[in-house]
């Protein structure tokens, strides 16, 4: 059981060991609370068929990073079958897209004021009269929230890569599993 009466089914589970596919963990409608439930039940998790992640898989990547963070925090042992090495797992960590498209921080904003067309998602803009909309980002279709999300993913990718390397070491495997104290 998971919070709010939901269930997270682990079809291949025995004695604290789970075997799930990347699709079951990162492409289904699951999230942090499901991963916390998994981490609370399993000292070892096998994750099969992890693809090379690329910018078009933003949501899958965010879920995978969250999963790794949670499993790492409880010292869960993780075995991953992947089509590539950890170095290649996040194929282009600088090009991950936001919900509205790629944002390139190296290119200066062409203009600060956007006339008649949205300069953001609408949540983080200020209307100046009826003719102007000021975009805090200076870019069409790129809100501060989206730029922040991209920055967070960039940092999180580096952290996930580092954790995946550490999770392969004998020192990590020697650590004692520390299940969460959750009750649902």
PDB file of C-alpha atoms in Angstrom:
ATOM      1  CA  UNK A   1       0.000   0.000   0.000  1.00  0.00           C
ATOM      2  CA  UNK A   2       0.951   3.586  -0.701  1.00  0.00           C
ATOM      3  CA  UNK A   3      -0.424   6.827   0.717  1.00  0.00           C
ATOM      4  CA  UNK A   4      -3.994   7.938  -0.050  1.00  0.00           C
ATOM      5  CA  UNK A   5      -5.258   4.394  -0.540  1.00  0.00           C
ATOM      6  CA  UNK A   6      -3.166   3.739  -3.650  1.00  0.00           C
ATOM      7  CA  UNK A   7      -1.211   0.573  -4.290  1.00  0.00           C
ATOM      8  CA  UNK A   8       2.170   0.122  -5.903  1.00  0.00           C
ATOM      9  CA  UNK A   9       2.356  -3.423  -7.204  1.00  0.00           C
ATOM     10  CA  UNK A  10       5.728  -5.148  -7.375  1.00  0.00           C
ATOM     11  CA  UNK A  11       5.037  -8.215  -9.537  1.00  0.00           C
ATOM     12  CA  UNK A  12       8.462  -9.834  -8.958  1.00  0.00           C
ATOM     13  CA  UNK A  13       9.239  -9.588  -5.253  1.00  0.00           C
ATOM     14  CA  UNK A  14      10.618 -12.004  -2.647  1.00  0.00           C
ATOM     15  CA  UNK A  15      12.310 -11.554   0.722  1.00  0.00           C
ATOM     16  CA  UNK A  16      13.166  -7.865   0.307  1.00  0.00           C
ATOM     17  CA  UNK A  17      14.332  -8.161  -3.306  1.00  0.00           C
ATOM     18  CA  UNK A  18      12.404  -6.619  -6.201  1.00  0.00           C
ATOM     19  CA  UNK A  19      12.874  -6.893  -9.939  1.00  0.00           C
ATOM     20  CA  UNK A  20      11.221  -4.210 -12.049  1.00  0.00           C
ATOM     21  CA  UNK A  21      11.676  -2.741 -15.487  1.00  0.00           C
ATOM     22  CA  UNK A  22      12.477   0.873 -16.251  1.00  0.00           C
ATOM     23  CA  UNK A  23       9.046   1.155 -17.859  1.00  0.00           C
ATOM     24  CA  UNK A  24       7.320  -0.051 -14.679  1.00  0.00           C
ATOM     25  CA  UNK A  25       9.278   2.415 -12.570  1.00  0.00           C
ATOM     26  CA  UNK A  26       9.714   5.497 -14.740  1.00  0.00           C
ATOM     27  CA  UNK A  27       7.141   5.437 -17.528  1.00  0.00           C
ATOM     28  CA  UNK A  28       4.107   4.470 -15.470  1.00  0.00           C
ATOM     29  CA  UNK A  29       2.108   6.873 -13.328  1.00  0.00           C
ATOM     30  CA  UNK A  30       4.365   6.568 -10.304  1.00  0.00           C
ATOM     31  CA  UNK A  31       6.222   9.077  -8.223  1.00  0.00           C
ATOM     32  CA  UNK A  32       8.278   9.713  -5.130  1.00  0.00           C
ATOM     33  CA  UNK A  33       5.765   8.206  -2.715  1.00  0.00           C
ATOM     34  CA  UNK A  34       5.775   4.952  -4.726  1.00  0.00           C
ATOM     35  CA  UNK A  35       9.570   4.925  -4.716  1.00  0.00           C
ATOM     36  CA  UNK A  36       9.579   5.528  -0.964  1.00  0.00           C
ATOM     37  CA  UNK A  37       7.267   2.544  -0.522  1.00  0.00           C
ATOM     38  CA  UNK A  38       9.600   0.434  -2.667  1.00  0.00           C
ATOM     39  CA  UNK A  39      12.626   1.622  -0.676  1.00  0.00           C
ATOM     40  CA  UNK A  40      10.820   0.815   2.553  1.00  0.00           C
ATOM     41  CA  UNK A  41      10.211  -2.794   1.465  1.00  0.00           C
ATOM     42  CA  UNK A  42      13.342  -3.700  -0.492  1.00  0.00           C
ATOM     43  CA  UNK A  43      16.972  -3.913   0.473  1.00  0.00           C
ATOM     44  CA  UNK A  44      17.830  -4.835  -3.136  1.00  0.00           C
ATOM     45  CA  UNK A  45      16.238  -3.667  -6.386  1.00  0.00           C
ATOM     46  CA  UNK A  46      16.990  -4.929  -9.888  1.00  0.00           C
ATOM     47  CA  UNK A  47      16.056  -2.417 -12.597  1.00  0.00           C
ATOM     48  CA  UNK A  48      15.927  -3.885 -16.090  1.00  0.00           C
ATOM     49  CA  UNK A  49      16.072  -2.321 -19.536  1.00  0.00           C
ATOM     50  CA  UNK A  50      17.237   1.162 -18.585  1.00  0.00           C
ATOM     51  CA  UNK A  51      17.600   3.078 -21.851  1.00  0.00           C
ATOM     52  CA  UNK A  52      20.095   5.782 -22.683  1.00  0.00           C
ATOM     53  CA  UNK A  53      18.199   8.853 -21.549  1.00  0.00           C
ATOM     54  CA  UNK A  54      18.034  11.896 -23.771  1.00  0.00           C
ATOM     55  CA  UNK A  55      16.431  15.338 -23.676  1.00  0.00           C
ATOM     56  CA  UNK A  56      13.172  14.109 -25.211  1.00  0.00           C
ATOM     57  CA  UNK A  57      12.677  11.847 -22.152  1.00  0.00           C
ATOM     58  CA  UNK A  58      12.508  14.662 -19.588  1.00  0.00           C
ATOM     59  CA  UNK A  59       9.761  13.117 -17.410  1.00  0.00           C
ATOM     60  CA  UNK A  60      11.309   9.631 -17.492  1.00  0.00           C
ATOM     61  CA  UNK A  61      14.652  11.151 -16.522  1.00  0.00           C
ATOM     62  CA  UNK A  62      13.169  13.121 -13.612  1.00  0.00           C
ATOM     63  CA  UNK A  63      11.485   9.957 -12.312  1.00  0.00           C
ATOM     64  CA  UNK A  64      14.670   7.914 -12.665  1.00  0.00           C
ATOM     65  CA  UNK A  65      16.686  10.549 -10.792  1.00  0.00           C
ATOM     66  CA  UNK A  66      14.077  10.639  -8.005  1.00  0.00           C
ATOM     67  CA  UNK A  67      14.136   6.836  -7.798  1.00  0.00           C
ATOM     68  CA  UNK A  68      17.932   6.735  -7.554  1.00  0.00           C
ATOM     69  CA  UNK A  69      17.941   9.489  -4.911  1.00  0.00           C
ATOM     70  CA  UNK A  70      15.471   7.621  -2.719  1.00  0.00           C
ATOM     71  CA  UNK A  71      17.148   4.222  -3.096  1.00  0.00           C
ATOM     72  CA  UNK A  72      20.530   5.797  -2.385  1.00  0.00           C
ATOM     73  CA  UNK A  73      19.268   7.486   0.775  1.00  0.00           C
ATOM     74  CA  UNK A  74      18.206   4.149   2.320  1.00  0.00           C
ATOM     75  CA  UNK A  75      21.375   2.377   1.155  1.00  0.00           C
ATOM     76  CA  UNK A  76      19.370   0.032  -1.046  1.00  0.00           C
ATOM     77  CA  UNK A  77      21.489  -2.186  -3.264  1.00  0.00           C
ATOM     78  CA  UNK A  78      20.661  -1.500  -6.913  1.00  0.00           C
ATOM     79  CA  UNK A  79      21.516  -3.620  -9.939  1.00  0.00           C
ATOM     80  CA  UNK A  80      20.769  -2.034 -13.291  1.00  0.00           C
ATOM     81  CA  UNK A  81      20.719  -3.618 -16.729  1.00  0.00           C
ATOM     82  CA  UNK A  82      21.376  -0.840 -19.183  1.00  0.00           C
ATOM     83  CA  UNK A  83      22.206  -0.536 -22.839  1.00  0.00           C
ATOM     84  CA  UNK A  84      25.162   1.729 -22.002  1.00  0.00           C
ATOM     85  CA  UNK A  85      27.626   2.719 -19.287  1.00  0.00           C
ATOM     86  CA  UNK A  86      26.841   5.180 -16.498  1.00  0.00           C
ATOM     87  CA  UNK A  87      28.907   7.760 -18.416  1.00  0.00           C
ATOM     88  CA  UNK A  88      26.593   7.415 -21.392  1.00  0.00           C
ATOM     89  CA  UNK A  89      23.328   6.992 -19.488  1.00  0.00           C
ATOM     90  CA  UNK A  90      22.420  10.674 -19.644  1.00  0.00           C
ATOM     91  CA  UNK A  91      23.348  11.157 -23.275  1.00  0.00           C
ATOM     92  CA  UNK A  92      23.240  14.948 -23.301  1.00  0.00           C
ATOM     93  CA  UNK A  93      22.896  16.399 -19.843  1.00  0.00           C
ATOM     94  CA  UNK A  94      23.104  19.960 -21.173  1.00  0.00           C
ATOM     95  CA  UNK A  95      20.221  19.694 -23.620  1.00  0.00           C
ATOM     96  CA  UNK A  96      17.326  18.519 -21.488  1.00  0.00           C
ATOM     97  CA  UNK A  97      14.099  20.181 -22.493  1.00  0.00           C
ATOM     98  CA  UNK A  98      11.484  21.867 -20.438  1.00  0.00           C
ATOM     99  CA  UNK A  99       7.805  21.243 -21.071  1.00  0.00           C
ATOM    100  CA  UNK A 100       7.788  24.023 -23.680  1.00  0.00           C
ATOM    101  CA  UNK A 101      11.081  23.291 -25.437  1.00  0.00           C
ATOM    102  CA  UNK A 102      14.799  23.571 -25.179  1.00  0.00           C
ATOM    103  CA  UNK A 103      16.303  26.547 -23.395  1.00  0.00           C
ATOM    104  CA  UNK A 104      19.893  27.421 -24.181  1.00  0.00           C
ATOM    105  CA  UNK A 105      21.542  29.433 -21.405  1.00  0.00           C
ATOM    106  CA  UNK A 106      24.552  30.267 -23.577  1.00  0.00           C
ATOM    107  CA  UNK A 107      22.543  32.343 -26.018  1.00  0.00           C
ATOM    108  CA  UNK A 108      21.729  35.849 -24.802  1.00  0.00           C
ATOM    109  CA  UNK A 109      18.072  36.794 -24.744  1.00  0.00           C
ATOM    110  CA  UNK A 110      17.211  38.740 -27.902  1.00  0.00           C
ATOM    111  CA  UNK A 111      14.743  41.009 -26.121  1.00  0.00           C
ATOM    112  CA  UNK A 112      13.327  41.667 -22.701  1.00  0.00           C
ATOM    113  CA  UNK A 113       9.847  42.804 -23.647  1.00  0.00           C
ATOM    114  CA  UNK A 114       7.520  40.623 -25.635  1.00  0.00           C
ATOM    115  CA  UNK A 115       4.632  42.292 -27.415  1.00  0.00           C
ATOM    116  CA  UNK A 116       1.370  40.434 -28.000  1.00  0.00           C
ATOM    117  CA  UNK A 117       2.872  36.964 -27.569  1.00  0.00           C
ATOM    118  CA  UNK A 118       3.448  35.141 -24.316  1.00  0.00           C
ATOM    119  CA  UNK A 119       6.903  35.391 -22.830  1.00  0.00           C
ATOM    120  CA  UNK A 120       6.236  32.628 -20.344  1.00  0.00           C
ATOM    121  CA  UNK A 121       3.652  30.190 -19.148  1.00  0.00           C
ATOM    122  CA  UNK A 122       1.734  33.148 -17.743  1.00  0.00           C
ATOM    123  CA  UNK A 123       2.495  32.429 -14.111  1.00  0.00           C
ATOM    124  CA  UNK A 124       5.610  34.547 -13.813  1.00  0.00           C
ATOM    125  CA  UNK A 125       4.941  37.578 -15.964  1.00  0.00           C
ATOM    126  CA  UNK A 126       3.921  41.134 -15.326  1.00  0.00           C
ATOM    127  CA  UNK A 127       1.563  42.912 -17.666  1.00  0.00           C
ATOM    128  CA  UNK A 128       2.572  46.500 -18.368  1.00  0.00           C
ATOM    129  CA  UNK A 129      -0.508  48.220 -19.731  1.00  0.00           C
ATOM    130  CA  UNK A 130      -2.438  46.425 -22.425  1.00  0.00           C
ATOM    131  CA  UNK A 131       0.351  46.296 -24.993  1.00  0.00           C
ATOM    132  CA  UNK A 132       3.320  44.773 -23.178  1.00  0.00           C
ATOM    133  CA  UNK A 133       4.078  41.649 -21.313  1.00  0.00           C
ATOM    134  CA  UNK A 134       7.383  41.588 -19.492  1.00  0.00           C
ATOM    135  CA  UNK A 135       9.112  38.231 -19.495  1.00  0.00           C
ATOM    136  CA  UNK A 136      11.464  37.691 -16.587  1.00  0.00           C
ATOM    137  CA  UNK A 137      13.473  35.321 -18.769  1.00  0.00           C
ATOM    138  CA  UNK A 138      13.554  37.513 -21.841  1.00  0.00           C
ATOM    139  CA  UNK A 139      12.700  34.487 -23.967  1.00  0.00           C
ATOM    140  CA  UNK A 140       9.529  33.501 -25.714  1.00  0.00           C
ATOM    141  CA  UNK A 141       7.837  30.480 -24.151  1.00  0.00           C
ATOM    142  CA  UNK A 142      10.305  30.163 -21.281  1.00  0.00           C
ATOM    143  CA  UNK A 143       9.155  31.038 -17.778  1.00  0.00           C
ATOM    144  CA  UNK A 144      11.371  31.339 -14.731  1.00  0.00           C
ATOM    145  CA  UNK A 145       9.842  28.121 -13.443  1.00  0.00           C
ATOM    146  CA  UNK A 146      10.899  26.255 -16.591  1.00  0.00           C
ATOM    147  CA  UNK A 147      14.424  27.656 -16.513  1.00  0.00           C
ATOM    148  CA  UNK A 148      14.656  26.718 -12.850  1.00  0.00           C
ATOM    149  CA  UNK A 149      13.424  23.190 -13.639  1.00  0.00           C
ATOM    150  CA  UNK A 150      16.104  22.830 -16.319  1.00  0.00           C
ATOM    151  CA  UNK A 151      18.810  24.008 -13.925  1.00  0.00           C
ATOM    152  CA  UNK A 152      17.527  21.583 -11.292  1.00  0.00           C
ATOM    153  CA  UNK A 153      17.649  18.702 -13.771  1.00  0.00           C
ATOM    154  CA  UNK A 154      21.207  19.596 -14.778  1.00  0.00           C
ATOM    155  CA  UNK A 155      22.340  19.515 -11.151  1.00  0.00           C
ATOM    156  CA  UNK A 156      20.271  16.402 -10.425  1.00  0.00           C
ATOM    157  CA  UNK A 157      21.809  14.587 -13.424  1.00  0.00           C
ATOM    158  CA  UNK A 158      25.292  15.175 -12.062  1.00  0.00           C
ATOM    159  CA  UNK A 159      24.212  14.024  -8.600  1.00  0.00           C
ATOM    160  CA  UNK A 160      22.529  10.902 -10.020  1.00  0.00           C
ATOM    161  CA  UNK A 161      25.600  10.041 -12.085  1.00  0.00           C
ATOM    162  CA  UNK A 162      27.810  10.423  -9.001  1.00  0.00           C
ATOM    163  CA  UNK A 163      25.459   8.302  -6.898  1.00  0.00           C
ATOM    164  CA  UNK A 164      25.280   5.577  -9.528  1.00  0.00           C
ATOM    165  CA  UNK A 165      29.078   5.401  -9.519  1.00  0.00           C
ATOM    166  CA  UNK A 166      29.156   5.219  -5.723  1.00  0.00           C
ATOM    167  CA  UNK A 167      26.413   2.569  -5.672  1.00  0.00           C
ATOM    168  CA  UNK A 168      28.744   0.286  -7.662  1.00  0.00           C
ATOM    169  CA  UNK A 169      31.486   0.339  -5.029  1.00  0.00           C
ATOM    170  CA  UNK A 170      32.244  -2.326  -2.438  1.00  0.00           C
ATOM    171  CA  UNK A 171      32.066   0.370   0.248  1.00  0.00           C
ATOM    172  CA  UNK A 172      28.466   1.170  -0.705  1.00  0.00           C
ATOM    173  CA  UNK A 173      27.473  -2.502  -0.838  1.00  0.00           C
ATOM    174  CA  UNK A 174      28.933  -2.932   2.651  1.00  0.00           C
ATOM    175  CA  UNK A 175      26.634  -0.239   4.076  1.00  0.00           C
ATOM    176  CA  UNK A 176      23.677  -1.349   6.146  1.00  0.00           C
ATOM    177  CA  UNK A 177      20.254  -0.959   4.543  1.00  0.00           C
ATOM    178  CA  UNK A 178      18.290   1.748   6.370  1.00  0.00           C
ATOM    179  CA  UNK A 179      14.576   1.374   5.588  1.00  0.00           C
ATOM    180  CA  UNK A 180      12.343   4.369   5.959  1.00  0.00           C
ATOM    181  CA  UNK A 181      10.021   4.461   8.916  1.00  0.00           C
ATOM    182  CA  UNK A 182       6.856   4.925   6.874  1.00  0.00           C
ATOM    183  CA  UNK A 183       3.389   3.693   7.671  1.00  0.00           C
ATOM    184  CA  UNK A 184       0.510   3.949   5.229  1.00  0.00           C
TER     185      UNK A 184
END
